[in-house]
Tab-separated table of C-alpha atoms in Angstrom:
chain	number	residue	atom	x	y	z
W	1	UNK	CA	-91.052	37.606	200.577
W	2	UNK	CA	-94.864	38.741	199.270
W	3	UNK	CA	-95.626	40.265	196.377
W	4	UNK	CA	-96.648	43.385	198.545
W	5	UNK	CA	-92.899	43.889	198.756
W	6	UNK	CA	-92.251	44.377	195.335
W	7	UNK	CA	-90.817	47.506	194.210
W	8	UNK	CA	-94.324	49.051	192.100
W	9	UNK	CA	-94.402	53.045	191.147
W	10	UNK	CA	-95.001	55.935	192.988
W	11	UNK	CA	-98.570	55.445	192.290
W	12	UNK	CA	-100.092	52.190	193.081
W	13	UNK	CA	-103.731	53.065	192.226
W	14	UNK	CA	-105.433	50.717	190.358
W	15	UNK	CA	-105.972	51.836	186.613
W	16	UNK	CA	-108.717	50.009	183.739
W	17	UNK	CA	-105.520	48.265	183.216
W	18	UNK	CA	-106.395	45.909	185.562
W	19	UNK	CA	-109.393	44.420	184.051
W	20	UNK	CA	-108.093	44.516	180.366
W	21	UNK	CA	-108.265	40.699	178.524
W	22	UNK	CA	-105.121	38.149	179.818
W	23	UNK	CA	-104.964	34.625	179.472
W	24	UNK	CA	-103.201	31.541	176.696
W	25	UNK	CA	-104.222	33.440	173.154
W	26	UNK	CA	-102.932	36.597	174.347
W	27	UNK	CA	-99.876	35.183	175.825
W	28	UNK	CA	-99.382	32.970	173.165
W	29	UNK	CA	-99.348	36.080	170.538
W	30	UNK	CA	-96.704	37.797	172.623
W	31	UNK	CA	-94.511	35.002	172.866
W	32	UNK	CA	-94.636	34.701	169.367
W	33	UNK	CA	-93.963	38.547	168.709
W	34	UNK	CA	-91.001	38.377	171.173
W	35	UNK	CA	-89.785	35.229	169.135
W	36	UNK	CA	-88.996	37.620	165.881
W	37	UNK	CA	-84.932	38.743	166.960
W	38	UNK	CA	-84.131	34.838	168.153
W	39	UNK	CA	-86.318	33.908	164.311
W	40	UNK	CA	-83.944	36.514	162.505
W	41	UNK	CA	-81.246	35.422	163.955
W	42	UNK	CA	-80.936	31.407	164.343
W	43	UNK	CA	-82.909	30.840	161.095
W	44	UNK	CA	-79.752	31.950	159.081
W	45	UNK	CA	-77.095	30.570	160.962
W	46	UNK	CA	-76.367	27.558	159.288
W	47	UNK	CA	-75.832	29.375	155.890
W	48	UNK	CA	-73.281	31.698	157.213
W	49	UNK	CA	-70.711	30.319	155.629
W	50	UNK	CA	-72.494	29.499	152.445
W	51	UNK	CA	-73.411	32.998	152.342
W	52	UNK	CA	-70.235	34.379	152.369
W	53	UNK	CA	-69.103	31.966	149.866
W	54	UNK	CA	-71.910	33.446	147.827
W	55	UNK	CA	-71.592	36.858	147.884
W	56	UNK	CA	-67.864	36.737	148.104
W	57	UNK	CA	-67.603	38.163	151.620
W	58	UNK	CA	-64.317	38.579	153.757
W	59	UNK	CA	-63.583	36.739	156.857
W	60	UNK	CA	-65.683	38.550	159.977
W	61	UNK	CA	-67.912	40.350	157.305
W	62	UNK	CA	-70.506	38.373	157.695
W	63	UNK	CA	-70.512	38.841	161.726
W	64	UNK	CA	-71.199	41.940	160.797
W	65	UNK	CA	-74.940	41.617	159.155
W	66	UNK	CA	-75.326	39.892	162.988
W	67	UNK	CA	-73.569	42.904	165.006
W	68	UNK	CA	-76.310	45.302	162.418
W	69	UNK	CA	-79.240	43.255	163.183
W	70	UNK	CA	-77.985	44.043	166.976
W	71	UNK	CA	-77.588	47.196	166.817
W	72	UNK	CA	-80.414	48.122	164.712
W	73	UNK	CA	-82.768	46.321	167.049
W	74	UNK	CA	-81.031	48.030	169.918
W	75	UNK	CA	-81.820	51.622	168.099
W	76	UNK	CA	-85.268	50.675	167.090
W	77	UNK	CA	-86.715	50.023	170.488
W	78	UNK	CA	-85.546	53.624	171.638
W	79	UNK	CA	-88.142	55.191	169.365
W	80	UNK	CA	-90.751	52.411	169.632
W	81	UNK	CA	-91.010	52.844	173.402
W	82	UNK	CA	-91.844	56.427	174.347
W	83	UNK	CA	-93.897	56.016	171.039
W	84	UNK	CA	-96.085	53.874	172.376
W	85	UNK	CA	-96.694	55.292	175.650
W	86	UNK	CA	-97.674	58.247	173.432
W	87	UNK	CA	-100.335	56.885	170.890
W	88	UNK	CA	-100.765	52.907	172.068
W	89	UNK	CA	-98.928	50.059	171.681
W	90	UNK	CA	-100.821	48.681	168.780
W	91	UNK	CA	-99.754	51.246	165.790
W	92	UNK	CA	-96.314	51.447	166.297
W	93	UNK	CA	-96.275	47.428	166.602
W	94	UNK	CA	-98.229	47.254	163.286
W	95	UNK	CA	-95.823	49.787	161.676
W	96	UNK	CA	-92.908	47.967	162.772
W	97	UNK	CA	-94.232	44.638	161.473
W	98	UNK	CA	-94.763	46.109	158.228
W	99	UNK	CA	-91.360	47.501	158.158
W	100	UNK	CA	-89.438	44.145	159.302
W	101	UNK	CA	-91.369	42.370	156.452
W	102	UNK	CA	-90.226	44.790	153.700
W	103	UNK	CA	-86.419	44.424	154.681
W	104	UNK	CA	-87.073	40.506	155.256
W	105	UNK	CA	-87.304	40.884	151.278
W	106	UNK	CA	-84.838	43.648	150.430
W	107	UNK	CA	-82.410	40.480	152.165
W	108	UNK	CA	-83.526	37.383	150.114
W	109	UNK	CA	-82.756	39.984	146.716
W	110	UNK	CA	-79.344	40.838	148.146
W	111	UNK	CA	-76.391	40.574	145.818
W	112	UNK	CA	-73.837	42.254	147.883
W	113	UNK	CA	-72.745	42.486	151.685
W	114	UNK	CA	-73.653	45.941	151.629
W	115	UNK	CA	-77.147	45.584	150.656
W	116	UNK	CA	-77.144	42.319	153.120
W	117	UNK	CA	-76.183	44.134	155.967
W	118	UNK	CA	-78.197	47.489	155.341
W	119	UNK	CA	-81.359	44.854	154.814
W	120	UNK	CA	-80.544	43.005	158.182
W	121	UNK	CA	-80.174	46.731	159.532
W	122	UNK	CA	-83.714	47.900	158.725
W	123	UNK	CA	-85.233	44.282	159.216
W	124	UNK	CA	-83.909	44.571	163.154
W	125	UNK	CA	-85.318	48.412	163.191
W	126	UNK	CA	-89.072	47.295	162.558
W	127	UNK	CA	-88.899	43.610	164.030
W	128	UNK	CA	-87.772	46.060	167.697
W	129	UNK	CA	-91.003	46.924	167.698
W	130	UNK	CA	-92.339	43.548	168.534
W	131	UNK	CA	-89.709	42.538	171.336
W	132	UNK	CA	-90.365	46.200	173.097
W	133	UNK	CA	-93.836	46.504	172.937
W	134	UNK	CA	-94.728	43.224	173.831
W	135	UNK	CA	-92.507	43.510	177.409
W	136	UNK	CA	-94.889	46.777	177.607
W	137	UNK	CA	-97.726	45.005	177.179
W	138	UNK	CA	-96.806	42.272	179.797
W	139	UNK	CA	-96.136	45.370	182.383
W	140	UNK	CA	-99.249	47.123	181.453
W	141	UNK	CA	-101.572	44.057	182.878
W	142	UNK	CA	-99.222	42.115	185.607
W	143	UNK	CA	-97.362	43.044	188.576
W	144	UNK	CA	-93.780	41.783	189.063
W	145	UNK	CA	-93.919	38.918	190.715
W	146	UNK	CA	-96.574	37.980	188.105
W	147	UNK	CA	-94.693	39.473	185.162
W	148	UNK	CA	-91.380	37.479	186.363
W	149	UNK	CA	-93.641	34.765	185.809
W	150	UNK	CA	-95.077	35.362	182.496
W	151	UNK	CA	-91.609	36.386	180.877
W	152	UNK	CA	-90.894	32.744	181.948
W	153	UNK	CA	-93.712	31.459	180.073
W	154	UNK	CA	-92.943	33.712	177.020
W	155	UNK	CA	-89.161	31.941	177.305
W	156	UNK	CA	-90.928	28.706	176.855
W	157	UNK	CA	-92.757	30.069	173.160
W	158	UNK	CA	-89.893	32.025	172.144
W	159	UNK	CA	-87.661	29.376	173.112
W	160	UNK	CA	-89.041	27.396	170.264
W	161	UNK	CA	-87.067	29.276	167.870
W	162	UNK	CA	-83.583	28.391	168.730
W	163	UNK	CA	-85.115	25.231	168.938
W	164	UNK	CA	-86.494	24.696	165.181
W	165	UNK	CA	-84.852	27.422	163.600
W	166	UNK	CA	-81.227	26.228	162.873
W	167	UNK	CA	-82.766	23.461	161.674
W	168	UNK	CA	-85.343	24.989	159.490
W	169	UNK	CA	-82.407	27.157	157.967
W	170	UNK	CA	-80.382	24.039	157.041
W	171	UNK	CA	-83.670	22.014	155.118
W	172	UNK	CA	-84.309	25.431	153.386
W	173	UNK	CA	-80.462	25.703	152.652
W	174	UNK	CA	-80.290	22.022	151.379
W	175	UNK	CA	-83.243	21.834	149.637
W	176	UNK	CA	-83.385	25.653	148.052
W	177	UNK	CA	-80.437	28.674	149.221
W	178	UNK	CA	-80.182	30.854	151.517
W	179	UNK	CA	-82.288	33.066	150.452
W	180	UNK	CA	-85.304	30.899	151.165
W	181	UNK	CA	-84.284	31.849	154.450
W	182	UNK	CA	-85.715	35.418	154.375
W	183	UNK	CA	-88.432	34.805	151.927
W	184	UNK	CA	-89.532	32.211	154.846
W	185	UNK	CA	-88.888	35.448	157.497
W	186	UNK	CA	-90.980	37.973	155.365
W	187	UNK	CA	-93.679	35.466	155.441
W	188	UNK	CA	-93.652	35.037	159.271
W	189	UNK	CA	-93.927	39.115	159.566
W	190	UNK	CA	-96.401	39.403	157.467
W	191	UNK	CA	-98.060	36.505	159.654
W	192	UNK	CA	-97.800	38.474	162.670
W	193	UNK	CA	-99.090	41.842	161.427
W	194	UNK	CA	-102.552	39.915	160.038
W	195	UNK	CA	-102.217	38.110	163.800
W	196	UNK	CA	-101.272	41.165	166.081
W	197	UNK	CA	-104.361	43.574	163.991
W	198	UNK	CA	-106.638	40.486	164.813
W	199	UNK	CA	-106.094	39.944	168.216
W	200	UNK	CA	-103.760	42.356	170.212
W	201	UNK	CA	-106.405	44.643	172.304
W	202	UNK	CA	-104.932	48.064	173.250
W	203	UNK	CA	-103.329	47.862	176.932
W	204	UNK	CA	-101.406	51.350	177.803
W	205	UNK	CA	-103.112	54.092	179.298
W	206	UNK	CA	-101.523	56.469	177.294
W	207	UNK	CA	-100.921	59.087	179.816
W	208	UNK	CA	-97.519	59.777	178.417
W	209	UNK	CA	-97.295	63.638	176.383
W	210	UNK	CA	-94.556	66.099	175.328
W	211	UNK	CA	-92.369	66.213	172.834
W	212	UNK	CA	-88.603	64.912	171.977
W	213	UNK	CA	-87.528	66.893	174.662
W	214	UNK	CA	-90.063	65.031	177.167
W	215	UNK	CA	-88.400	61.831	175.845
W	216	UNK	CA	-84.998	62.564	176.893
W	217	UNK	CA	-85.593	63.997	179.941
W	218	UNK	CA	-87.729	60.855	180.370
W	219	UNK	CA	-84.813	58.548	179.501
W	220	UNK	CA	-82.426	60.669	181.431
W	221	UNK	CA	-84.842	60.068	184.562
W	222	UNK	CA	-84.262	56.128	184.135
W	223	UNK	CA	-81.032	56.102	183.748
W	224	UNK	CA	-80.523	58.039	186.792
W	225	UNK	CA	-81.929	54.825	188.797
W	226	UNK	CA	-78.645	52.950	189.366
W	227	UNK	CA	-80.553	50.145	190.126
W	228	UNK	CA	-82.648	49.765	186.813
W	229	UNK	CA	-79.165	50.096	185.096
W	230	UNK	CA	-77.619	47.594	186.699
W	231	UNK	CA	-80.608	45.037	186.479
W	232	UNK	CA	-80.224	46.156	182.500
W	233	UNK	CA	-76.572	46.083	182.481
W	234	UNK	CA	-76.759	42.518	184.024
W	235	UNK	CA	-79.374	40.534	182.063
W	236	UNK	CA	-77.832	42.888	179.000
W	237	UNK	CA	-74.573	41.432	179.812
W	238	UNK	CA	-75.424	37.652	179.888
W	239	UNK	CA	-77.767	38.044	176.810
W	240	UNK	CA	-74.769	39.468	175.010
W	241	UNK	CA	-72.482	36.398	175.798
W	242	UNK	CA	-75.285	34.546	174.459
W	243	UNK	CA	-75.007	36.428	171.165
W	244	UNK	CA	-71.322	35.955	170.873
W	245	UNK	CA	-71.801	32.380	170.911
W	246	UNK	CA	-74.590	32.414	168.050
W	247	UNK	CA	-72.619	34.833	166.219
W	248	UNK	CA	-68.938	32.778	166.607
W	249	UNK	CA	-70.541	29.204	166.968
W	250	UNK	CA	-71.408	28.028	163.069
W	251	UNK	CA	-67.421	28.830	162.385
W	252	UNK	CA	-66.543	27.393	165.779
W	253	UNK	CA	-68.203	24.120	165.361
W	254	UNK	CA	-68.672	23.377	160.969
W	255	UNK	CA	-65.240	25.101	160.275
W	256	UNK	CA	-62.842	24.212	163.100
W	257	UNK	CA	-64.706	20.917	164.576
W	258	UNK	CA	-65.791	20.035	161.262
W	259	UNK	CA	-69.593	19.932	161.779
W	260	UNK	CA	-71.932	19.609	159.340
W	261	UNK	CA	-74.784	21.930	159.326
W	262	UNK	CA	-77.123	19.337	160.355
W	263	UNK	CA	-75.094	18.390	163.373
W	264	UNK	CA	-74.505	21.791	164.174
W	265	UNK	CA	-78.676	22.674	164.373
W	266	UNK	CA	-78.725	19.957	166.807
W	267	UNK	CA	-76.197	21.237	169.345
W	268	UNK	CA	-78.096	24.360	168.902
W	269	UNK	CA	-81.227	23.483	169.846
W	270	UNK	CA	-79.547	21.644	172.764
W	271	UNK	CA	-78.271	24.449	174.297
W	272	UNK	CA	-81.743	26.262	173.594
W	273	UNK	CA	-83.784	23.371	175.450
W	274	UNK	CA	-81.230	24.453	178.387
W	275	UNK	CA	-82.436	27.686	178.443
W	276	UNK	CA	-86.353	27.087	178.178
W	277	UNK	CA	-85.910	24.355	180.892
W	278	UNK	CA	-84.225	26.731	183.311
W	279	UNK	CA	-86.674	29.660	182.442
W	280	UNK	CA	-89.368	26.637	183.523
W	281	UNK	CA	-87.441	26.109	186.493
W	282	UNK	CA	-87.423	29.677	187.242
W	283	UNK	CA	-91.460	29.869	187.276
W	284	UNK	CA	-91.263	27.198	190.103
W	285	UNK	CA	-88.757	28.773	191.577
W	286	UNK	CA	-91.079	31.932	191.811
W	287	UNK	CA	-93.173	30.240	193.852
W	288	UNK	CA	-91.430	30.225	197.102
W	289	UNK	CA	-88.325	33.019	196.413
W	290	UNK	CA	-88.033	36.422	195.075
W	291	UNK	CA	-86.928	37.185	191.097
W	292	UNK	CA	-83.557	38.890	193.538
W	293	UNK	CA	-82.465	35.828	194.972
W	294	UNK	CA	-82.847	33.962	192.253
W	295	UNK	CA	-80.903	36.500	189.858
W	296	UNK	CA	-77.828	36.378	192.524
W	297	UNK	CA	-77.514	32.484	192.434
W	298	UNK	CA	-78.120	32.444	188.875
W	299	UNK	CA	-75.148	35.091	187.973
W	300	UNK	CA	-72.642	33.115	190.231
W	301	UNK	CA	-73.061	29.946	187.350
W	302	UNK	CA	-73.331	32.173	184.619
W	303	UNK	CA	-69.840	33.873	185.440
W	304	UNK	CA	-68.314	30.299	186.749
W	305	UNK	CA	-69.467	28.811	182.698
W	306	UNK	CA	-67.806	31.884	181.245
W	307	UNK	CA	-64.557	31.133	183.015
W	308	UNK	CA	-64.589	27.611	181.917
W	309	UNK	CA	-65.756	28.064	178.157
W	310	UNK	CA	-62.736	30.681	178.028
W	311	UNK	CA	-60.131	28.180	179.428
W	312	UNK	CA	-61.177	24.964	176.933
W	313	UNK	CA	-60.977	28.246	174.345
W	314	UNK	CA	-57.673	29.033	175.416
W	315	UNK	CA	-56.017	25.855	175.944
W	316	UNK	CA	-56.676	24.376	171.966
W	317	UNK	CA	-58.840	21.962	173.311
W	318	UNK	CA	-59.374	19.353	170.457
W	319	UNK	CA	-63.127	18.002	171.866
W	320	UNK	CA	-66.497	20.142	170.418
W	321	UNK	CA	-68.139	17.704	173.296
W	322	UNK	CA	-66.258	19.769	175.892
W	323	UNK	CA	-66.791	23.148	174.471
W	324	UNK	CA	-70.742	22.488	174.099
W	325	UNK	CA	-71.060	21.405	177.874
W	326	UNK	CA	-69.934	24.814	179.136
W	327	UNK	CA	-72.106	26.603	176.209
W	328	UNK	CA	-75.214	24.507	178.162
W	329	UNK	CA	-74.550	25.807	181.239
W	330	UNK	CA	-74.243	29.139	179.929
W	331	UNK	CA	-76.798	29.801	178.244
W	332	UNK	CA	-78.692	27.460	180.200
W	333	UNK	CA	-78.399	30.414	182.932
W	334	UNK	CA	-79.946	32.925	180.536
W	335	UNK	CA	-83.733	31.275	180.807
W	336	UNK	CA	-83.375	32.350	184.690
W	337	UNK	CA	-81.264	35.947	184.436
W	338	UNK	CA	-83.578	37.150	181.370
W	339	UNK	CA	-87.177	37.120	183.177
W	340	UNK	CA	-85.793	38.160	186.284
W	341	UNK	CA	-83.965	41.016	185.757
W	342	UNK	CA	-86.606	42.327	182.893
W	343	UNK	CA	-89.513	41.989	185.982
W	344	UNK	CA	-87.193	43.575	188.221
W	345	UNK	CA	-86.211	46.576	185.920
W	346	UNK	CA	-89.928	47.157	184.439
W	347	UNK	CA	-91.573	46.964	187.871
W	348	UNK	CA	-89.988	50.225	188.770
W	349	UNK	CA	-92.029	52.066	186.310
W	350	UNK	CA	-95.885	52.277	185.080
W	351	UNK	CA	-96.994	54.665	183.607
W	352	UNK	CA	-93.615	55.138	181.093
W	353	UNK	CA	-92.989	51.410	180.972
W	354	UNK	CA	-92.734	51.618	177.104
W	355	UNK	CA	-89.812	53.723	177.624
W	356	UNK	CA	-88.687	51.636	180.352
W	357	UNK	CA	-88.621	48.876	178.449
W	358	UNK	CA	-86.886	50.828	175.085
W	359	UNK	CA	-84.068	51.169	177.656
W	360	UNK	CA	-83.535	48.101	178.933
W	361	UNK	CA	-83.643	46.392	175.502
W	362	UNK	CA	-81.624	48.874	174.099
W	363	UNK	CA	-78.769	48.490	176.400
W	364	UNK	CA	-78.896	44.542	176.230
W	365	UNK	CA	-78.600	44.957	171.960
W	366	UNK	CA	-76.378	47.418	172.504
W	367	UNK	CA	-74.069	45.418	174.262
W	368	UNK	CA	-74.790	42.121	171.720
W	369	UNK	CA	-73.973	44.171	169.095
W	370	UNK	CA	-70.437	45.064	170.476
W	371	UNK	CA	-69.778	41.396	171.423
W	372	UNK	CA	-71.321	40.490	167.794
W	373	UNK	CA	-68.691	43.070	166.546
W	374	UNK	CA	-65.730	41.874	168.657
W	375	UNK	CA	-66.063	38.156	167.065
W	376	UNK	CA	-66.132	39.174	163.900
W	377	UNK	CA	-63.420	41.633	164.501
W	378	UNK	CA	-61.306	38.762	166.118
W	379	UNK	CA	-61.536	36.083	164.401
W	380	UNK	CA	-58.864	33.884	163.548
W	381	UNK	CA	-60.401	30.518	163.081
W	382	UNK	CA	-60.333	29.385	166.691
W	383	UNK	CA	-62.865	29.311	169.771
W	384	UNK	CA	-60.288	31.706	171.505
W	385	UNK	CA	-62.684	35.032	170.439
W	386	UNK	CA	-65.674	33.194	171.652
W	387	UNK	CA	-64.243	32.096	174.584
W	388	UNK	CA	-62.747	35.429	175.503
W	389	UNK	CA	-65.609	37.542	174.995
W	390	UNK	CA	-68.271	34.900	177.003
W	391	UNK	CA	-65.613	35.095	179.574
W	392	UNK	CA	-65.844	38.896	179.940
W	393	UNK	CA	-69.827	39.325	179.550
W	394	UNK	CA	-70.391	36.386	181.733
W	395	UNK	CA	-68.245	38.203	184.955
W	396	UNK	CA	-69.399	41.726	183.872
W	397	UNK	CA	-72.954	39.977	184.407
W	398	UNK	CA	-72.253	38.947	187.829
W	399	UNK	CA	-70.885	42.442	188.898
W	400	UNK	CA	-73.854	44.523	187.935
W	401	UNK	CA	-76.078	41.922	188.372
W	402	UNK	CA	-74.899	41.381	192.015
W	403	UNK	CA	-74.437	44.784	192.865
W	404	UNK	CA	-77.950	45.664	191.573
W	405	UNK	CA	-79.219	42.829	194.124
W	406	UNK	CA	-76.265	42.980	196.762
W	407	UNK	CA	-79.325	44.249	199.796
W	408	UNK	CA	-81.157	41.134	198.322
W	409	UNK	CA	-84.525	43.612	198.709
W	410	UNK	CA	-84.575	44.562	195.034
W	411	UNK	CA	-88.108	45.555	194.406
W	412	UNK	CA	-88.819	47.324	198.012
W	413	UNK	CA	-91.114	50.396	197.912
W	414	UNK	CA	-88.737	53.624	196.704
W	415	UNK	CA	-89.841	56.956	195.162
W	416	UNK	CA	-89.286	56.490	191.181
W	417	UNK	CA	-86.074	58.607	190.351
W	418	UNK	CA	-87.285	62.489	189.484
């Protein structure tokens, strides 16, 4: 299938978008920007459990400062979005920046889960800002068989993080506390606002206007498109497994198997080399298929992981080798589903594409937040929560994911929902 069969807005006429700057620096800058939530996340990992030996925290509670990093990220983009249809994509980025490095602080200073979790909160609702704008950015200059592309690319920068991160976050936890951790994470926002003012030009056309009432009706219109919801609702789904395994896996693998930190960075960045080498994949793949076929092959692995992860879960098994082959797999599938169903969803809209793109990420931390939050909630010192709730994102993936590509035509030419 051609690109001319891509599903593109109602209006298809070429805008000073299409000459605005592209290339490595710019797409390097992105990648970096969309790095921040996997940064914030994997960075700290390691010291879970020395954290809550530190601040006295209860078994679960420290789940928790991963399900409020979720869920403020998930809130955050819902206001960056419209925003930056509205005034740019460049303030609101810069604002959010700012924000994220302020709470990155307000965390190192913690002495309480309270304050912990309220910092984490705040730090997700400015580092949203990066992660939404810069998918609006990427649909501002490319089309979507380009921009399925490029979010592949972005995998392989972000991907990075997973990569180094863990393992970072154990040398700073050996060498100083945990707290190094964040005073390392304020520094890298305050990188990225001197980086982003430097070098991100301005890309939206800014024809969005009207108030908050404009913005709902706005999001209302999107979420009337069944099929952008169930693109969302499937990547959303198979991101959020993802999350339940970062937010169960240090107590799965240094408490149960008896890992040390060290050990566990390095299974970690395994299963994160899985997903950048099947989001490289995917950009080959690109070449000769459609982001809709691959999605549907994709989603029947992702589900068919799930169900094994849950059964080694289930049955005791005694083997952390076992466990971390179906976490590959899994997550492996992520580098395909996440570029894929992001092009898919975003190439529906233009013009609102900040808002667009609020959505979609909103959904997909919505939903990492509640399987952040069922973890914590369940756990009972085995891989049986893990295993449970991969097992139901991974098939909820493959139903909305498969129903939202079940014609195999998911980008033809449709009227945008009104």
């Amino acid at each position: 299938m051609s690109s001319a069969s891509l599903d593109r807005p109602a209006s298809t006429t070429p805008g000073p978008v299409d000459t605005r700057p592209r290339g490595a620096p710019l797409l390097l800058l992105l990648g970096i920007l969309t790095a921040i939530a996997s940064l914030s996340i994997d960075m700290y990992l390691p010291a879970l459990p020395a954290i809550a030996a530190d601040l006295r925290a209860a078994p679960g509670l420290l789940e928790a400062t991963l399900a409020a990093f979720f869920a403020g990220f998930a809130l955050g983009q819902l206001v960056y979005g419209p925003l930056s249809d509205r005034v740019g994509r460049r303030a609101p980025l810069l604002g959010g920046l700012a924000l994220y490095s302020v709470a990155s602080i307000v965390c190192a200073m913690a002495a309480t889960p309270g304050v912990l979790i309220a910092g984490r909160t705040a730090q997700a609702l400015g580092g949203a800002a990066a992660l939404v704008i810069a998918r609006a950015v990427v649909r501002d200059l490319y089309d979507a068989q380009d921009a399925a592309r490029v979010f592949s690319r972005l995998i392989l920068i972000m991907g990075l993080a997973p990569v180094l991160a863990p393992s970072l976050g154990s040398l700073l936890l050996v060498r100083f506390s945990w707290r190094a951790v964040f005073w390392l994470l304020a520094a890298f926002g305050v990188a990225c606002l001197i980086a982003t003012a430097r070098r991100l030009p301005e890309t939206s056309p800014r024809t969005a206007a009207g108030g908050l009432s404009t913005v709902v009706r706005g999001y209302l219109r999107i979420l009337a498109d069944l099929r952008f919801v169930g693109l969302a609702l499937g990547g959303g789904f198979a991101a959020a497994g993802m999350f339940a395994y970062i937010a169960a896996s240090p107590f799965v693998f240094i408490e149960q198997f008896g890992l040390s930190p060290r050990q566990f960075a390095i299974i970690f960045g395994c299963n994160a080399f899985a997903l950048i080498g099947n989001s490289q994949l995917n950009r080959l793949r690109l070449r000769r298929s459609t982001p809709a076929l691959i999605l549907g092959r994709q989603l029947y692995v992702t589900a068919g992981a799930a169900i094994v992860i849950a059964a080694l879960a289930w049955a005791g098994v005694t083997s952390w080798l076992l466990l971390t082959a179906g976490l590959f797999v899994f997550v492996g599938t992520i580098g395909a589903v996440g570029p894929n169903t992001t092009a898919a969803a975003l190439a529906r809209y233009r013009e609102d594409a900040g808002s667009a793109s609020a959505l979609l990420g909103s959904l997909q931390f919505a939903l990492a937040a509640l399987a952040g939050a069922a973890v914590g909630t369940w756990h009972d010192g085995t891989a049986r929560p893990l295993g449970t709730v991969v097992l139901v994102c991974g098939l909820a993936a493959w139903v909305c994911g498969t129903l939202a590509t079940s014609d195999h035509v998911p980008f033809r030419r449709t009227r945008r929902p009104t």
